[in-house]
PDB file of C-alpha atoms in Angstrom:
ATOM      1  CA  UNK A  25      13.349  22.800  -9.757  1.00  0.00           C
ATOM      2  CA  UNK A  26      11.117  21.130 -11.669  1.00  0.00           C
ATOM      3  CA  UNK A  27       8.720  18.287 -10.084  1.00  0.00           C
ATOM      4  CA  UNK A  28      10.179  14.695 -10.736  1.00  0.00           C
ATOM      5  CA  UNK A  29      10.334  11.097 -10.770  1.00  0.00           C
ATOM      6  CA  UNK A  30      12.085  11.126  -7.307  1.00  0.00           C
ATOM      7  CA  UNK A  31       9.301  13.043  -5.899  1.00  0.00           C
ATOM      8  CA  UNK A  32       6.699  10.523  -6.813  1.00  0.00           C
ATOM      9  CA  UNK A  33       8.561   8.029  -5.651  1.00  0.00           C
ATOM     10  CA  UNK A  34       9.128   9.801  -2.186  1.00  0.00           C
ATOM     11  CA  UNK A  35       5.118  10.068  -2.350  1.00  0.00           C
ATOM     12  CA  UNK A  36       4.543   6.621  -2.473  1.00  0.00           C
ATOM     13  CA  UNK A  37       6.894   6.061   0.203  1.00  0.00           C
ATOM     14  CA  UNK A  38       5.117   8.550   2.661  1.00  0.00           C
ATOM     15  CA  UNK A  39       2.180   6.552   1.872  1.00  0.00           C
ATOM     16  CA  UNK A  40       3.327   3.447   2.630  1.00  0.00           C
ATOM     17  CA  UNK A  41       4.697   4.497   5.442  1.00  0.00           C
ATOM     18  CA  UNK A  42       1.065   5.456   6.890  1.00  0.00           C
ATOM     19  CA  UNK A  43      -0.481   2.741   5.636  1.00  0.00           C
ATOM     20  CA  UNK A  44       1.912   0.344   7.585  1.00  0.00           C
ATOM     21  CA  UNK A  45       1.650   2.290  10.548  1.00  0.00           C
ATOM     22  CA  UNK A  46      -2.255   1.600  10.429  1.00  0.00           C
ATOM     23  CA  UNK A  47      -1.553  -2.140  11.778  1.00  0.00           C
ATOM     24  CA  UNK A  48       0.655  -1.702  14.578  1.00  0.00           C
ATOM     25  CA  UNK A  49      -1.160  -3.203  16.998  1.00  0.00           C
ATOM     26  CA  UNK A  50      -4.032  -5.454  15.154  1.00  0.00           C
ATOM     27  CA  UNK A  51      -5.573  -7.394  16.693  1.00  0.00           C
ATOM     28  CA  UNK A  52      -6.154 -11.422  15.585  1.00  0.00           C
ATOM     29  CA  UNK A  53      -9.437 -11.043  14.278  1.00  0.00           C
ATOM     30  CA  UNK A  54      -9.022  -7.934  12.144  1.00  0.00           C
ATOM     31  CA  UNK A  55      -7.073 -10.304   9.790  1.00  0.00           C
ATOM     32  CA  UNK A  56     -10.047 -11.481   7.652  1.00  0.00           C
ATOM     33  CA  UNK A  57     -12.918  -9.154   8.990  1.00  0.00           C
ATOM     34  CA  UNK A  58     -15.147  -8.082   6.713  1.00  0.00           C
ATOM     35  CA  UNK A  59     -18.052  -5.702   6.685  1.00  0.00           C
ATOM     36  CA  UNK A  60     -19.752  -7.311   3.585  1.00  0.00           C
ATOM     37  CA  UNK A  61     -18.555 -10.334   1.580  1.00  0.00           C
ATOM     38  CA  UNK A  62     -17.917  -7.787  -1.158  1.00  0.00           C
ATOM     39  CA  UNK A  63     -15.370  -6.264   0.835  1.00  0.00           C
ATOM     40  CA  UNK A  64     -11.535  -7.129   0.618  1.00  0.00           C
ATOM     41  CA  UNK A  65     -10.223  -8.005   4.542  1.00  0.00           C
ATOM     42  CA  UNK A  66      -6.838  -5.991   5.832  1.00  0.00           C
ATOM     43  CA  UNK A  67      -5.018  -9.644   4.893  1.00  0.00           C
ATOM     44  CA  UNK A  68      -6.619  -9.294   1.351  1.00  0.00           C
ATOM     45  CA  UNK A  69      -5.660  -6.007   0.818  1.00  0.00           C
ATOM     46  CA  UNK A  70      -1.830  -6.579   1.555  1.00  0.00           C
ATOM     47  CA  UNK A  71      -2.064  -9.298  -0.843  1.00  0.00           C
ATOM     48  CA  UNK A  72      -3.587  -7.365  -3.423  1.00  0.00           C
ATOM     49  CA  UNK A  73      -1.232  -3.804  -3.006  1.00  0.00           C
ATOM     50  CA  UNK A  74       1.644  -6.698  -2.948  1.00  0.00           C
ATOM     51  CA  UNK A  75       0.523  -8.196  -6.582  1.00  0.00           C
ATOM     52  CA  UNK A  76       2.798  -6.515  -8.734  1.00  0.00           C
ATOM     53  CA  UNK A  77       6.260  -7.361  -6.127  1.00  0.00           C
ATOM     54  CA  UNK A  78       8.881  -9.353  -8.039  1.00  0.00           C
ATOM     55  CA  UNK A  79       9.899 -10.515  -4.563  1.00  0.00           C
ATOM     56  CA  UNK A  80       7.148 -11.711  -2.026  1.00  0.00           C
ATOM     57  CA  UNK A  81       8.046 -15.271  -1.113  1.00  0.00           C
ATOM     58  CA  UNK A  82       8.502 -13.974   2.387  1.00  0.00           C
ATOM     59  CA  UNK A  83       5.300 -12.219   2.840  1.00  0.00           C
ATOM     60  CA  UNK A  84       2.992 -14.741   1.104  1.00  0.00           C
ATOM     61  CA  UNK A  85       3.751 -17.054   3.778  1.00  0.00           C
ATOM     62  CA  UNK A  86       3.351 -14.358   6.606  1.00  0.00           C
ATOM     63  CA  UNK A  87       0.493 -13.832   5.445  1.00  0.00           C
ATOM     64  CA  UNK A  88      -0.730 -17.498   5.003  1.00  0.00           C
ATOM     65  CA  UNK A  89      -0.312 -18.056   8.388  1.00  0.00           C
ATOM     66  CA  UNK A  90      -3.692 -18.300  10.524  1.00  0.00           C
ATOM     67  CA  UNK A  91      -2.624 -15.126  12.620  1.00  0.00           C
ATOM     68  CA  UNK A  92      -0.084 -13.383  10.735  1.00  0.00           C
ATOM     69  CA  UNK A  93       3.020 -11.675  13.037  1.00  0.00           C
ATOM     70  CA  UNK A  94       2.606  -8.418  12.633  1.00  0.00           C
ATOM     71  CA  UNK A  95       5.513  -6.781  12.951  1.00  0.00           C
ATOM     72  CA  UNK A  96       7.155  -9.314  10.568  1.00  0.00           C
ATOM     73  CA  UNK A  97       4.161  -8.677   7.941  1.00  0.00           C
ATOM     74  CA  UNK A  98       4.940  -4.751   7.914  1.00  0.00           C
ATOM     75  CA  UNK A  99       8.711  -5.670   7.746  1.00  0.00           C
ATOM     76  CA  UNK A 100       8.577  -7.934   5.159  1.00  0.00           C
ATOM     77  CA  UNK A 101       5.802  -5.622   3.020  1.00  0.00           C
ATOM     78  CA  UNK A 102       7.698  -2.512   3.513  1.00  0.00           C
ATOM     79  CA  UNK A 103      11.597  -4.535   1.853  1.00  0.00           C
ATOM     80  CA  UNK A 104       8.897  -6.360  -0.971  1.00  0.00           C
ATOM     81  CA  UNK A 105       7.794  -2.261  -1.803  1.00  0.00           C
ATOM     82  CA  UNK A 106      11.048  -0.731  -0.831  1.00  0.00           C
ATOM     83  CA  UNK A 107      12.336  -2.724  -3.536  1.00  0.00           C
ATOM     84  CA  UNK A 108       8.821  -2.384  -6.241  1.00  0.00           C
ATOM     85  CA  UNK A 109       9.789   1.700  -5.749  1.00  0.00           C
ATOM     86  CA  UNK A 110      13.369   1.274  -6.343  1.00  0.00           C
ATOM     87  CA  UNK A 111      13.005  -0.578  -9.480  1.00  0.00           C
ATOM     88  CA  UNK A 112      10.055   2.078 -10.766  1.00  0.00           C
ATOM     89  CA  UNK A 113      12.432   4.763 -10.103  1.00  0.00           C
ATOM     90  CA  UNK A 114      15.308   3.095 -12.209  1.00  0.00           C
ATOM     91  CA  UNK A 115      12.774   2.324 -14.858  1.00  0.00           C
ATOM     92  CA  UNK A 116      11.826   5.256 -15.414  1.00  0.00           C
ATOM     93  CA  UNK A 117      14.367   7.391 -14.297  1.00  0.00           C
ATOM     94  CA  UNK A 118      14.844   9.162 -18.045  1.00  0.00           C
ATOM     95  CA  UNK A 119      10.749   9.087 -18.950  1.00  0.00           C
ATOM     96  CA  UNK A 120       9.546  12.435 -18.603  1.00  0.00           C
ATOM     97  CA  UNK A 121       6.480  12.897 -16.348  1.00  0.00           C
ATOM     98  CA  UNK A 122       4.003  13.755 -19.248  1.00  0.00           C
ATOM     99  CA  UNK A 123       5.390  10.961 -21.281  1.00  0.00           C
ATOM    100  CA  UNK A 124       2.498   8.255 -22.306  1.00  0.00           C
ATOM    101  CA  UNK A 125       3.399   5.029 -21.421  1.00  0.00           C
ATOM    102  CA  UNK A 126       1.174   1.799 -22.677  1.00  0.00           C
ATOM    103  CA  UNK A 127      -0.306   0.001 -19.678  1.00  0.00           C
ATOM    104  CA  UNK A 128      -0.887  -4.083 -19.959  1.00  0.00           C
ATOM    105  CA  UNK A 129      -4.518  -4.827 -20.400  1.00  0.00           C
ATOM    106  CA  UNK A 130      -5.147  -0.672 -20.927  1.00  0.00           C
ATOM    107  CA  UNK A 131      -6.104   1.579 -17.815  1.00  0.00           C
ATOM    108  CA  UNK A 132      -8.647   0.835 -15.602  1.00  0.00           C
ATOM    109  CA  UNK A 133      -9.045   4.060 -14.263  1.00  0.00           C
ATOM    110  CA  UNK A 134      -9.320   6.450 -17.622  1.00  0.00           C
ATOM    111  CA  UNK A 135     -10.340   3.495 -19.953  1.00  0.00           C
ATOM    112  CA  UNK A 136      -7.304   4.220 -22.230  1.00  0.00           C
ATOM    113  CA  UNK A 137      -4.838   2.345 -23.396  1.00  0.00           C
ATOM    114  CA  UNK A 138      -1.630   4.674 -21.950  1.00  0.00           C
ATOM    115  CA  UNK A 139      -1.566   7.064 -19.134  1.00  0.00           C
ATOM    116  CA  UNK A 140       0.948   9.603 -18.289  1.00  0.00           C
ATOM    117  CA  UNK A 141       3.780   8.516 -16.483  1.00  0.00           C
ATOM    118  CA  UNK A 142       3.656  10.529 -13.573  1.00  0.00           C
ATOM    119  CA  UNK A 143      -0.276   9.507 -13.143  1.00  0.00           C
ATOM    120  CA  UNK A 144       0.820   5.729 -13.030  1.00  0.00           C
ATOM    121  CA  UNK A 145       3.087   6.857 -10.585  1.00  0.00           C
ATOM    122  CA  UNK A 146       0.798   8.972  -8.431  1.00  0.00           C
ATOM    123  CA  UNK A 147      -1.287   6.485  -8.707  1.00  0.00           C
ATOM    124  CA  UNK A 148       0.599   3.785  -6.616  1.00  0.00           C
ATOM    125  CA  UNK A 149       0.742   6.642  -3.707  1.00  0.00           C
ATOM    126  CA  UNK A 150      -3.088   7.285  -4.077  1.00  0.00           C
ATOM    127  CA  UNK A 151      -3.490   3.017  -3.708  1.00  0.00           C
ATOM    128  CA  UNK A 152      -2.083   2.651  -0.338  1.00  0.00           C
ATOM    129  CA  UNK A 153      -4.262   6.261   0.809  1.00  0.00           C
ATOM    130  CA  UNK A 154      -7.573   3.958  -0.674  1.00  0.00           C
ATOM    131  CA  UNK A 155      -6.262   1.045   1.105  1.00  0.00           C
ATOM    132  CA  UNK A 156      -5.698   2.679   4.500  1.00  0.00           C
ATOM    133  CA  UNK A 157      -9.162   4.272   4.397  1.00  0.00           C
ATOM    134  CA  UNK A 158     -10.389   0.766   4.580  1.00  0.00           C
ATOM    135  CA  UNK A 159      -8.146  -0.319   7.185  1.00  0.00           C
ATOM    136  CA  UNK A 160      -9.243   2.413   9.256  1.00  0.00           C
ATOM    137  CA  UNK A 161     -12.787   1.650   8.967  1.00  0.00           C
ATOM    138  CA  UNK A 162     -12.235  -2.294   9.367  1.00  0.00           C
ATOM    139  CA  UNK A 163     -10.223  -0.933  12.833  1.00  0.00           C
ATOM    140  CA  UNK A 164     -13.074   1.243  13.714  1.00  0.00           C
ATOM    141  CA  UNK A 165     -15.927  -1.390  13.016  1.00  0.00           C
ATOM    142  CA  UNK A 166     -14.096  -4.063  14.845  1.00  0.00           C
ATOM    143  CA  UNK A 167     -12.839  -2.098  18.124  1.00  0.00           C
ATOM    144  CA  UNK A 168     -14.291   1.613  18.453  1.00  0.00           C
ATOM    145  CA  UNK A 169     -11.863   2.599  20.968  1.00  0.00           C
ATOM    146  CA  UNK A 170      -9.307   2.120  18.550  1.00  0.00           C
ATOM    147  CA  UNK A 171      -8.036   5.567  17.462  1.00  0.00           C
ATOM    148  CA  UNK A 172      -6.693   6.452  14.172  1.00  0.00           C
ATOM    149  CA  UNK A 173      -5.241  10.200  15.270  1.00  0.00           C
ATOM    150  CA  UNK A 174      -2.446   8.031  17.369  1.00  0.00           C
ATOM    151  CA  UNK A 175      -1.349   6.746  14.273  1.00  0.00           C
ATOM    152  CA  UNK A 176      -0.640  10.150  12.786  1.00  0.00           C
ATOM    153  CA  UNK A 177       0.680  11.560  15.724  1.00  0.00           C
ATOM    154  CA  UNK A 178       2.989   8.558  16.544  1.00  0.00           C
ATOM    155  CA  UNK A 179       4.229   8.994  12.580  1.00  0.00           C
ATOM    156  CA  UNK A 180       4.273  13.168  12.798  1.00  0.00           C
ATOM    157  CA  UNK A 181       7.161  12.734  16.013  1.00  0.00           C
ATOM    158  CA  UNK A 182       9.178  10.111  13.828  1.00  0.00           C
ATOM    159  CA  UNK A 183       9.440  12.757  11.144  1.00  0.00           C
TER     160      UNK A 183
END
């Protein structure tokens, strides 16, 4: 069987799932931590993997709240990108992987103006891997008993 659409889009919902599990339990100040002003905070970075959802009424004002509830945040996040994957995989349901699609504004990454179809679509995966990294080492620098193997083990046994 040949590797598809429906694949990718099952990537990029392992990924989420991992990357939500990475703020059970925050704690109020790991909101807008930073370790450099350059740096985006965990509350920046779910506004910024959240850019592109059609529908994120609900988590803008989550998020705009002074401590966010977290279990509502992951909630609402995971419906806004439930629905972002579901409409990707109708889009381009009939594009074939190695199809070149034109990007808006060209790609950042290659510096062309079209990428493959299945690399934009990896690529969404590979965005919430980046963005965990960084919410592991916010985590890590704000509480160093915190301990990132729980969350993989914890996801592993709801497999």
């Amino acid at each position: 069987m040949a590797f598809e659409i429906d694949d990718l889009v099952d990537n990029m919902h392992g990924a989420l799932r991992f990357f939500l599990a990475h703020l059970d339990d925050l704690c109020d100040d790991q909101w807008d931590w930073k370790p450099t002003p350059a740096c985006r905070s965990i509350r920046e970075m779910l506004r910024h993997l959240s850019e592109t959802y059609e529908d994120k009424a609900a988590l803008e004002e989550a998020l705009a709240r002074p401590i966010p509830d977290v279990p509502e945040v992951q909630r609402l996040f995971e419906a806004a990108a439930k629905r972002d994957y579901a409409g990707l995989r109708h889009r381009y349901a009939d594009t074939p992987l190695d199809a070149e699609i034109a990007t808006p504004g060209g790609d950042w990454f290659l510096g062309r103006a079209s990428v493959k179809a299945g690399t934009l679509l990896a690529r969404r995966a590979w965005e919430e891997c980046y963005h965990t990294g960084q919410i592991v080492f916010i985590r890590l620098a704000t509480d160093p008993d915190w301990d990132p193997a729980e969350v993989y083990a914890a996801a592993a046994e709801s497999l």
